[in-house]
Coordinates of C-alpha atoms in Angstrom, one line a residue:
Q1 CA 17.8 8.2 -9.2
A2 CA 17.4 6.0 -6.8
R3 CA 16.0 8.8 -4.8
D4 CA 14.1 10.2 -7.4
A5 CA 12.2 7.3 -7.3
L6 CA 11.8 7.3 -4.1
A7 CA 10.7 10.3 -3.6
Q8 CA 8.1 9.7 -6.2
V9 CA 6.7 6.3 -5.0
L10 CA 6.2 8.0 -1.2
A11 CA 4.3 11.3 -3.2
I12 CA 2.2 9.0 -4.5
R13 CA 1.5 7.1 -1.1
P14 CA -1.6 7.6 1.0
D15 CA -2.1 9.8 3.7
T16 CA -4.7 7.3 5.3
A17 CA -4.6 3.7 6.5
E18 CA -8.7 2.3 6.9
L19 CA -8.6 0.1 10.2
S20 CA -10.5 -3.4 9.9
S21 CA -13.1 -1.4 12.7
G22 CA -14.0 0.9 8.9
E23 CA -12.0 4.1 10.9
E24 CA -9.9 6.0 8.7
V25 CA -6.6 6.7 10.5
P26 CA -3.4 8.5 9.5
A27 CA -0.7 6.1 7.9
E28 CA 1.8 6.6 9.3
G29 CA 0.6 6.1 12.9
V30 CA -0.6 2.3 12.7
A31 CA 1.2 0.2 14.6
V32 CA 2.7 -3.1 13.8
G33 CA 0.8 -6.1 13.5
T34 CA -2.9 -4.2 13.0
L35 CA -5.1 -5.3 10.4
I36 CA -6.2 -2.7 7.8
L37 CA -8.7 -2.9 5.1
V38 CA -7.7 -2.4 1.4
K39 CA -10.5 -2.4 -0.6
P40 CA -10.4 -2.7 -4.8
G41 CA -8.8 -0.5 -6.7
A42 CA -7.6 1.3 -3.4
K43 CA -3.7 2.3 -2.5
V44 CA -2.6 -0.1 -0.6
P45 CA -0.7 2.6 2.5
L46 CA 1.9 0.3 4.5
D47 CA 3.5 -2.7 3.9
G48 CA 2.0 -5.9 5.4
H49 CA 0.6 -9.5 3.9
V50 CA -2.9 -10.6 3.1
E51 CA -4.4 -12.1 6.6
K52 CA -7.8 -12.8 4.8
G53 CA -8.9 -13.1 1.4
S54 CA -7.1 -12.4 -2.3
S55 CA -6.4 -10.1 -5.1
T56 CA -3.3 -8.4 -7.3
L57 CA -1.7 -5.5 -7.1
D58 CA 0.1 -3.6 -9.7
E59 CA 3.5 -3.5 -8.4
S60 CA 4.6 -1.3 -11.7
M61 CA 5.6 1.9 -9.9
L62 CA 8.0 0.1 -7.0
T63 CA 9.7 -2.7 -9.9
G64 CA 9.7 -1.0 -12.3
E65 CA 8.6 -3.9 -14.5
H66 CA 4.8 -4.6 -16.3
H67 CA 3.2 -7.3 -14.4
I68 CA 0.6 -8.0 -12.5
S69 CA 1.5 -10.1 -8.4
K70 CA -1.0 -12.5 -6.8

């Protein structure tokens, strides 16, 4: 079941990431430490932390729980 759940999460992961410069690049090629933009309503393509600003994320696809983290 865990393998199936992981496959489902990977299937909805975006293939591209938007760099802070506005350039869209393949997510798998983004180097650690690179700043990316995640606009409201967009899916988060990579792990990371918020460098500037704030928002909420729906993590229910990852956790199975139905609450929104900040």
